[in-house]
PDB file of C-alpha atoms in Angstrom:
ATOM      1  CA  MET A   1       8.771  12.888  14.699  1.00 64.00           C
ATOM      2  CA  SER A   2      10.586  12.252  18.021  1.00 71.00           C
ATOM      3  CA  LYS A   3      14.084  10.578  18.264  1.00 71.00           C
ATOM      4  CA  LYS A   4      12.513   7.755  20.049  1.00 71.00           C
ATOM      5  CA  LYS A   5      10.111   7.098  16.915  1.00 73.00           C
ATOM      6  CA  SER A   6      12.705   7.371  14.664  1.00 73.00           C
ATOM      7  CA  ALA A   7      15.232   5.161  16.086  1.00 70.00           C
ATOM      8  CA  GLY A   8      12.455   2.429  16.519  1.00 70.00           C
ATOM      9  CA  ILE A   9      11.501   2.945  13.057  1.00 75.00           C
ATOM     10  CA  VAL A  10      15.223   2.206  11.931  1.00 68.00           C
ATOM     11  CA  ILE A  11      15.588  -0.675  14.231  1.00 77.00           C
ATOM     12  CA  ILE A  12      12.557  -2.206  12.627  1.00 77.00           C
ATOM     13  CA  VAL A  13      13.540  -1.732   8.986  1.00 65.00           C
ATOM     14  CA  ALA A  14      16.938  -3.129  10.176  1.00 65.00           C
ATOM     15  CA  LEU A  15      15.183  -6.247  11.405  1.00 70.00           C
ATOM     16  CA  ILE A  16      13.061  -6.740   8.434  1.00 72.00           C
ATOM     17  CA  VAL A  17      16.139  -6.261   6.202  1.00 60.00           C
ATOM     18  CA  VAL A  18      17.954  -9.125   8.260  1.00 58.00           C
ATOM     19  CA  LEU A  19      15.030 -11.293   8.081  1.00 64.00           C
ATOM     20  CA  VAL A  20      14.651 -10.843   4.652  1.00 54.00           C
ATOM     21  CA  ALA A  21      18.425 -11.547   3.982  1.00 48.00           C
ATOM     22  CA  ILE A  22      18.114 -14.685   6.023  1.00 54.00           C
ATOM     23  CA  THR A  23      15.117 -15.992   4.069  1.00 50.00           C
ATOM     24  CA  VAL A  24      16.854 -15.282   0.965  1.00 44.00           C
ATOM     25  CA  SER A  25      20.095 -17.242   2.050  1.00 47.00           C
ATOM     26  CA  ILE A  26      17.984 -20.269   3.084  1.00 48.00           C
ATOM     27  CA  PHE A  27      16.116 -20.166   0.129  1.00 49.00           C
ATOM     28  CA  GLN A  28      19.216 -20.146  -2.282  1.00 48.00           C
ATOM     29  CA  GLN A  29      20.682 -22.834  -0.169  1.00 56.00           C
ATOM     30  CA  ASN A  30      17.724 -25.098  -0.685  1.00 57.00           C
ATOM     31  CA  SER A  31      17.808 -24.338  -4.368  1.00 76.00           C
ATOM     32  CA  SER A  32      21.428 -25.327  -4.685  1.00 90.00           C
ATOM     33  CA  ILE A  33      20.813 -28.595  -2.410  1.00 92.00           C
ATOM     34  CA  GLU A  34      17.748 -29.461  -4.883  1.00 94.00           C
ATOM     35  CA  LYS A  35      20.070 -28.828  -8.052  1.00 95.00           C
ATOM     36  CA  GLN A  36      22.782 -30.951  -6.582  1.00 95.00           C
ATOM     37  CA  ILE A  37      19.994 -33.497  -6.263  1.00 95.00           C
ATOM     38  CA  SER A  38      19.170 -33.343  -9.322  1.00 94.00           C
ATOM     39  CA  ALA A  39      22.511 -33.413 -11.130  1.00 95.00           C
ATOM     40  CA  LEU A  40      23.405 -36.457  -9.126  1.00 95.00           C
ATOM     41  CA  LYS A  41      20.411 -38.282  -9.965  1.00 95.00           C
ATOM     42  CA  GLU A  42      20.624 -37.385 -13.521  1.00 94.00           C
ATOM     43  CA  ALA A  43      24.377 -38.313 -13.724  1.00 95.00           C
ATOM     44  CA  HIS A  44      24.007 -41.922 -12.054  1.00 96.00           C
ATOM     45  CA  CYS A  45      20.814 -43.344 -14.018  1.00 94.00           C
ATOM     46  CA  THR A  46      19.965 -45.207 -16.903  1.00 95.00           C
ATOM     47  CA  ILE A  47      16.410 -45.329 -18.408  1.00 95.00           C
ATOM     48  CA  SER A  48      14.696 -48.862 -19.117  1.00 93.00           C
ATOM     49  CA  GLY A  49      11.111 -49.373 -19.714  1.00 92.00           C
ATOM     50  CA  GLY A  50       9.987 -46.303 -18.148  1.00 93.00           C
ATOM     51  CA  ILE A  51      11.800 -46.551 -15.153  1.00 96.00           C
ATOM     52  CA  LYS A  52      15.040 -44.534 -14.180  1.00 97.00           C
ATOM     53  CA  VAL A  53      17.371 -47.242 -12.277  1.00 96.00           C
ATOM     54  CA  TYR A  54      20.494 -45.966 -10.389  1.00 96.00           C
ATOM     55  CA  GLU A  55      23.910 -47.136 -10.114  1.00 96.00           C
ATOM     56  CA  THR A  56      25.695 -46.957  -6.787  1.00 95.00           C
ATOM     57  CA  PHE A  57      27.780 -43.627  -6.274  1.00 95.00           C
ATOM     58  CA  THR A  58      29.895 -41.619  -3.695  1.00 94.00           C
ATOM     59  CA  VAL A  59      28.507 -38.343  -2.205  1.00 92.00           C
ATOM     60  CA  ASN A  60      30.721 -36.914   0.718  1.00 90.00           C
ATOM     61  CA  ASP A  61      32.395 -40.290   1.425  1.00 89.00           C
ATOM     62  CA  TYR A  62      28.883 -42.082   1.745  1.00 91.00           C
ATOM     63  CA  GLU A  63      28.402 -44.941  -0.738  1.00 94.00           C
ATOM     64  CA  ILE A  64      24.793 -44.175  -1.731  1.00 95.00           C
ATOM     65  CA  SER A  65      22.420 -46.724  -3.588  1.00 96.00           C
ATOM     66  CA  LEU A  66      18.855 -45.163  -4.624  1.00 97.00           C
ATOM     67  CA  TYR A  67      15.734 -46.913  -5.248  1.00 97.00           C
ATOM     68  CA  SER A  68      14.175 -46.947  -8.871  1.00 97.00           C
ATOM     69  CA  GLU A  69      11.894 -44.333  -9.933  1.00 97.00           C
ATOM     70  CA  PRO A  70       9.310 -43.645 -12.658  1.00 97.00           C
ATOM     71  CA  THR A  71      10.364 -41.540 -15.783  1.00 97.00           C
ATOM     72  CA  MET A  72       6.595 -40.457 -15.691  1.00 96.00           C
ATOM     73  CA  THR A  73       5.326 -37.535 -13.679  1.00 96.00           C
ATOM     74  CA  ALA A  74       2.176 -37.779 -11.367  1.00 96.00           C
ATOM     75  CA  GLU A  75       0.451 -35.638 -14.184  1.00 97.00           C
ATOM     76  CA  GLU A  76       1.513 -37.922 -16.882  1.00 97.00           C
ATOM     77  CA  ALA A  77      -0.280 -40.856 -14.477  1.00 97.00           C
ATOM     78  CA  LEU A  78      -3.248 -39.056 -14.442  1.00 96.00           C
ATOM     79  CA  GLU A  79      -3.646 -39.091 -18.093  1.00 97.00           C
ATOM     80  CA  THR A  80      -2.354 -42.691 -18.175  1.00 97.00           C
ATOM     81  CA  TYR A  81      -4.445 -44.158 -15.709  1.00 98.00           C
ATOM     82  CA  PRO A  82      -7.389 -42.308 -15.409  1.00 98.00           C
ATOM     83  CA  ASN A  83      -9.967 -44.747 -14.788  1.00 97.00           C
ATOM     84  CA  ALA A  84      -7.849 -46.541 -11.976  1.00 97.00           C
ATOM     85  CA  TYR A  85      -7.329 -43.168 -10.635  1.00 97.00           C
ATOM     86  CA  ALA A  86     -10.786 -42.174 -10.251  1.00 97.00           C
ATOM     87  CA  LEU A  87     -11.848 -45.218  -8.923  1.00 96.00           C
ATOM     88  CA  CYS A  88      -8.893 -45.132  -6.303  1.00 97.00           C
ATOM     89  CA  ALA A  89     -10.023 -41.608  -5.707  1.00 97.00           C
ATOM     90  CA  GLU A  90     -13.782 -42.254  -5.167  1.00 96.00           C
ATOM     91  CA  VAL A  91     -13.243 -45.054  -2.478  1.00 96.00           C
ATOM     92  CA  ALA A  92     -10.594 -43.180  -0.814  1.00 97.00           C
ATOM     93  CA  GLU A  93     -12.361 -40.066  -0.472  1.00 96.00           C
ATOM     94  CA  GLU A  94     -15.450 -42.018   0.729  1.00 97.00           C
ATOM     95  CA  ARG A  95     -13.012 -43.058   3.463  1.00 97.00           C
ATOM     96  CA  GLY A  96     -11.970 -39.810   4.020  1.00 97.00           C
ATOM     97  CA  ILE A  97      -8.556 -39.872   2.380  1.00 97.00           C
ATOM     98  CA  GLU A  98      -7.928 -36.859   0.161  1.00 97.00           C
ATOM     99  CA  ALA A  99      -7.185 -38.093  -3.571  1.00 96.00           C
ATOM    100  CA  SER A 100      -3.485 -36.319  -4.306  1.00 96.00           C
ATOM    101  CA  PHE A 101      -0.518 -37.885  -5.214  1.00 95.00           C
ATOM    102  CA  ASP A 102       0.938 -35.244  -2.649  1.00 94.00           C
ATOM    103  CA  ASN A 103      -0.923 -37.063   0.102  1.00 96.00           C
ATOM    104  CA  PRO A 104       1.331 -39.912   1.635  1.00 95.00           C
ATOM    105  CA  ASP A 105      -1.813 -41.652   3.102  1.00 97.00           C
ATOM    106  CA  PHE A 106      -3.602 -41.609  -0.558  1.00 97.00           C
ATOM    107  CA  LEU A 107      -0.545 -43.194  -2.174  1.00 97.00           C
ATOM    108  CA  THR A 108      -0.227 -45.949   0.526  1.00 97.00           C
ATOM    109  CA  PHE A 109      -4.209 -46.528   0.020  1.00 97.00           C
ATOM    110  CA  ALA A 110      -4.230 -46.234  -3.883  1.00 97.00           C
ATOM    111  CA  LYS A 111      -1.254 -48.495  -4.268  1.00 96.00           C
ATOM    112  CA  SER A 112      -2.956 -51.201  -2.174  1.00 96.00           C
ATOM    113  CA  PHE A 113      -6.642 -50.768  -3.274  1.00 96.00           C
ATOM    114  CA  ALA A 114      -5.556 -50.631  -7.161  1.00 96.00           C
ATOM    115  CA  ALA A 115      -3.223 -53.743  -6.796  1.00 96.00           C
ATOM    116  CA  GLN A 116      -6.045 -55.844  -5.385  1.00 96.00           C
ATOM    117  CA  ASN A 117      -8.825 -54.715  -7.503  1.00 93.00           C
ATOM    118  CA  GLU A 118     -10.450 -57.712  -9.164  1.00 94.00           C
ATOM    119  CA  SER A 119     -13.551 -55.736 -10.257  1.00 91.00           C
ATOM    120  CA  GLY A 120     -14.449 -54.169 -13.891  1.00 92.00           C
ATOM    121  CA  THR A 121     -13.099 -54.907 -17.112  1.00 95.00           C
ATOM    122  CA  ASP A 122      -9.871 -56.898 -17.716  1.00 96.00           C
ATOM    123  CA  GLU A 123      -8.600 -53.358 -19.165  1.00 96.00           C
ATOM    124  CA  LEU A 124      -9.592 -51.891 -15.728  1.00 96.00           C
ATOM    125  CA  ILE A 125      -7.912 -54.287 -13.764  1.00 96.00           C
ATOM    126  CA  GLN A 126      -4.829 -54.146 -15.672  1.00 97.00           C
ATOM    127  CA  GLU A 127      -4.769 -50.365 -15.528  1.00 97.00           C
ATOM    128  CA  CYS A 128      -5.444 -50.548 -11.726  1.00 97.00           C
ATOM    129  CA  LYS A 129      -2.359 -53.033 -11.599  1.00 97.00           C
ATOM    130  CA  ASP A 130      -0.342 -50.575 -13.898  1.00 97.00           C
ATOM    131  CA  LEU A 131      -1.409 -47.533 -11.527  1.00 97.00           C
ATOM    132  CA  ALA A 132      -0.087 -49.547  -8.297  1.00 97.00           C
ATOM    133  CA  THR A 133       3.157 -49.995  -9.888  1.00 97.00           C
ATOM    134  CA  PHE A 134       3.772 -46.544 -10.822  1.00 97.00           C
ATOM    135  CA  ILE A 135       2.893 -45.543  -7.416  1.00 97.00           C
ATOM    136  CA  ASP A 136       5.334 -47.819  -5.884  1.00 96.00           C
ATOM    137  CA  TYR A 137       8.084 -46.209  -7.986  1.00 97.00           C
ATOM    138  CA  TYR A 138       6.775 -42.832  -7.421  1.00 97.00           C
ATOM    139  CA  GLU A 139       6.959 -43.028  -3.680  1.00 96.00           C
ATOM    140  CA  ASN A 140      10.836 -43.541  -4.019  1.00 97.00           C
ATOM    141  CA  ILE A 141      11.199 -40.068  -5.638  1.00 97.00           C
ATOM    142  CA  GLU A 142      10.658 -38.559  -2.334  1.00 95.00           C
ATOM    143  CA  LEU A 143      12.804 -40.937  -0.460  1.00 95.00           C
ATOM    144  CA  ASN A 144      15.732 -40.827  -2.652  1.00 97.00           C
ATOM    145  CA  ASP A 145      15.801 -37.073  -2.453  1.00 96.00           C
ATOM    146  CA  THR A 146      15.704 -37.516   1.500  1.00 95.00           C
ATOM    147  CA  ILE A 147      18.870 -39.823   1.038  1.00 96.00           C
ATOM    148  CA  LEU A 148      20.695 -37.352  -1.135  1.00 96.00           C
ATOM    149  CA  ARG A 149      19.799 -34.350   0.930  1.00 95.00           C
ATOM    150  CA  GLY A 150      20.942 -36.475   4.057  1.00 94.00           C
ATOM    151  CA  ALA A 151      24.333 -37.178   2.195  1.00 94.00           C
ATOM    152  CA  ILE A 152      24.870 -33.877   0.951  1.00 94.00           C
ATOM    153  CA  THR A 153      24.225 -31.819   4.011  1.00 93.00           C
ATOM    154  CA  ASP A 154      25.803 -34.886   6.341  1.00 89.00           C
ATOM    155  CA  ASP A 155      22.795 -34.342   8.364  1.00 88.00           C
ATOM    156  CA  PRO A 156      22.936 -36.395  11.757  1.00 88.00           C
ATOM    157  CA  ASP A 157      19.052 -36.422  11.709  1.00 89.00           C
ATOM    158  CA  VAL A 158      18.729 -38.233   8.347  1.00 89.00           C
ATOM    159  CA  ASP A 159      19.919 -42.020   8.939  1.00 93.00           C
ATOM    160  CA  ILE A 160      20.569 -42.569   5.125  1.00 93.00           C
ATOM    161  CA  PHE A 161      21.871 -46.080   5.744  1.00 92.00           C
ATOM    162  CA  GLU A 162      18.397 -47.013   7.378  1.00 94.00           C
ATOM    163  CA  LEU A 163      16.403 -45.431   4.461  1.00 94.00           C
ATOM    164  CA  MET A 164      18.557 -46.850   1.374  1.00 96.00           C
ATOM    165  CA  PRO A 165      17.673 -50.350  -0.225  1.00 93.00           C
ATOM    166  CA  GLU A 166      18.243 -53.496   1.795  1.00 80.00           C
ATOM    167  CA  LYS A 167      21.317 -54.408  -0.200  1.00 61.00           C
ATOM    168  CA  GLN A 168      23.187 -51.459   0.884  1.00 47.00           C
ATOM    169  CA  LYS A 169      22.339 -51.414   4.412  1.00 46.00           C
ATOM    170  CA  ASP A 170      24.468 -54.375   4.873  1.00 46.00           C
ATOM    171  CA  SER A 171      27.426 -53.248   2.787  1.00 43.00           C
ATOM    172  CA  THR A 172      27.668 -49.576   3.275  1.00 42.00           C
ATOM    173  CA  GLU A 173      29.748 -47.982   5.740  1.00 45.00           C
ATOM    174  CA  ARG A 174      31.434 -44.384   6.282  1.00 39.00           C
ATOM    175  CA  ASN A 175      34.530 -44.321   4.360  1.00 37.00           C
TER     176      ASN A 175
END
């Protein structure tokens, strides 16, 4: 093998090693932030009626207020509200909206559709209203995580004050 080929292979291998190291470092940093978010949420919540309610707390000199979240997971909601979900999913997919709790467009549609549904049995109507309430709280999980991620990393691109509940916007300032 020529010296040029060997040098080229060494450079390529070195670049691959550097890229892998950078990727691992980014993954570890993100994992650490996710652990911090989880620990902060757990330390500052109380559970009442299947809802996590957060007290105000401080992160990196930011006074943080979060929205209430459900204790139920999306998978548990599918089991708890199967008929309401099926109804919302059917109508959403007819309108070209992918039915998934990971799809913000579906959550917006299903919350509104379920809350306004007056068709079917009394049980289905109530199940739809309960699903709409669950979705309302469920959407807060990602929002709360964004607020905390912004506070932990002091990310200038995340306006945590604009994202926090209204009661905090008026009274919260950076200390």
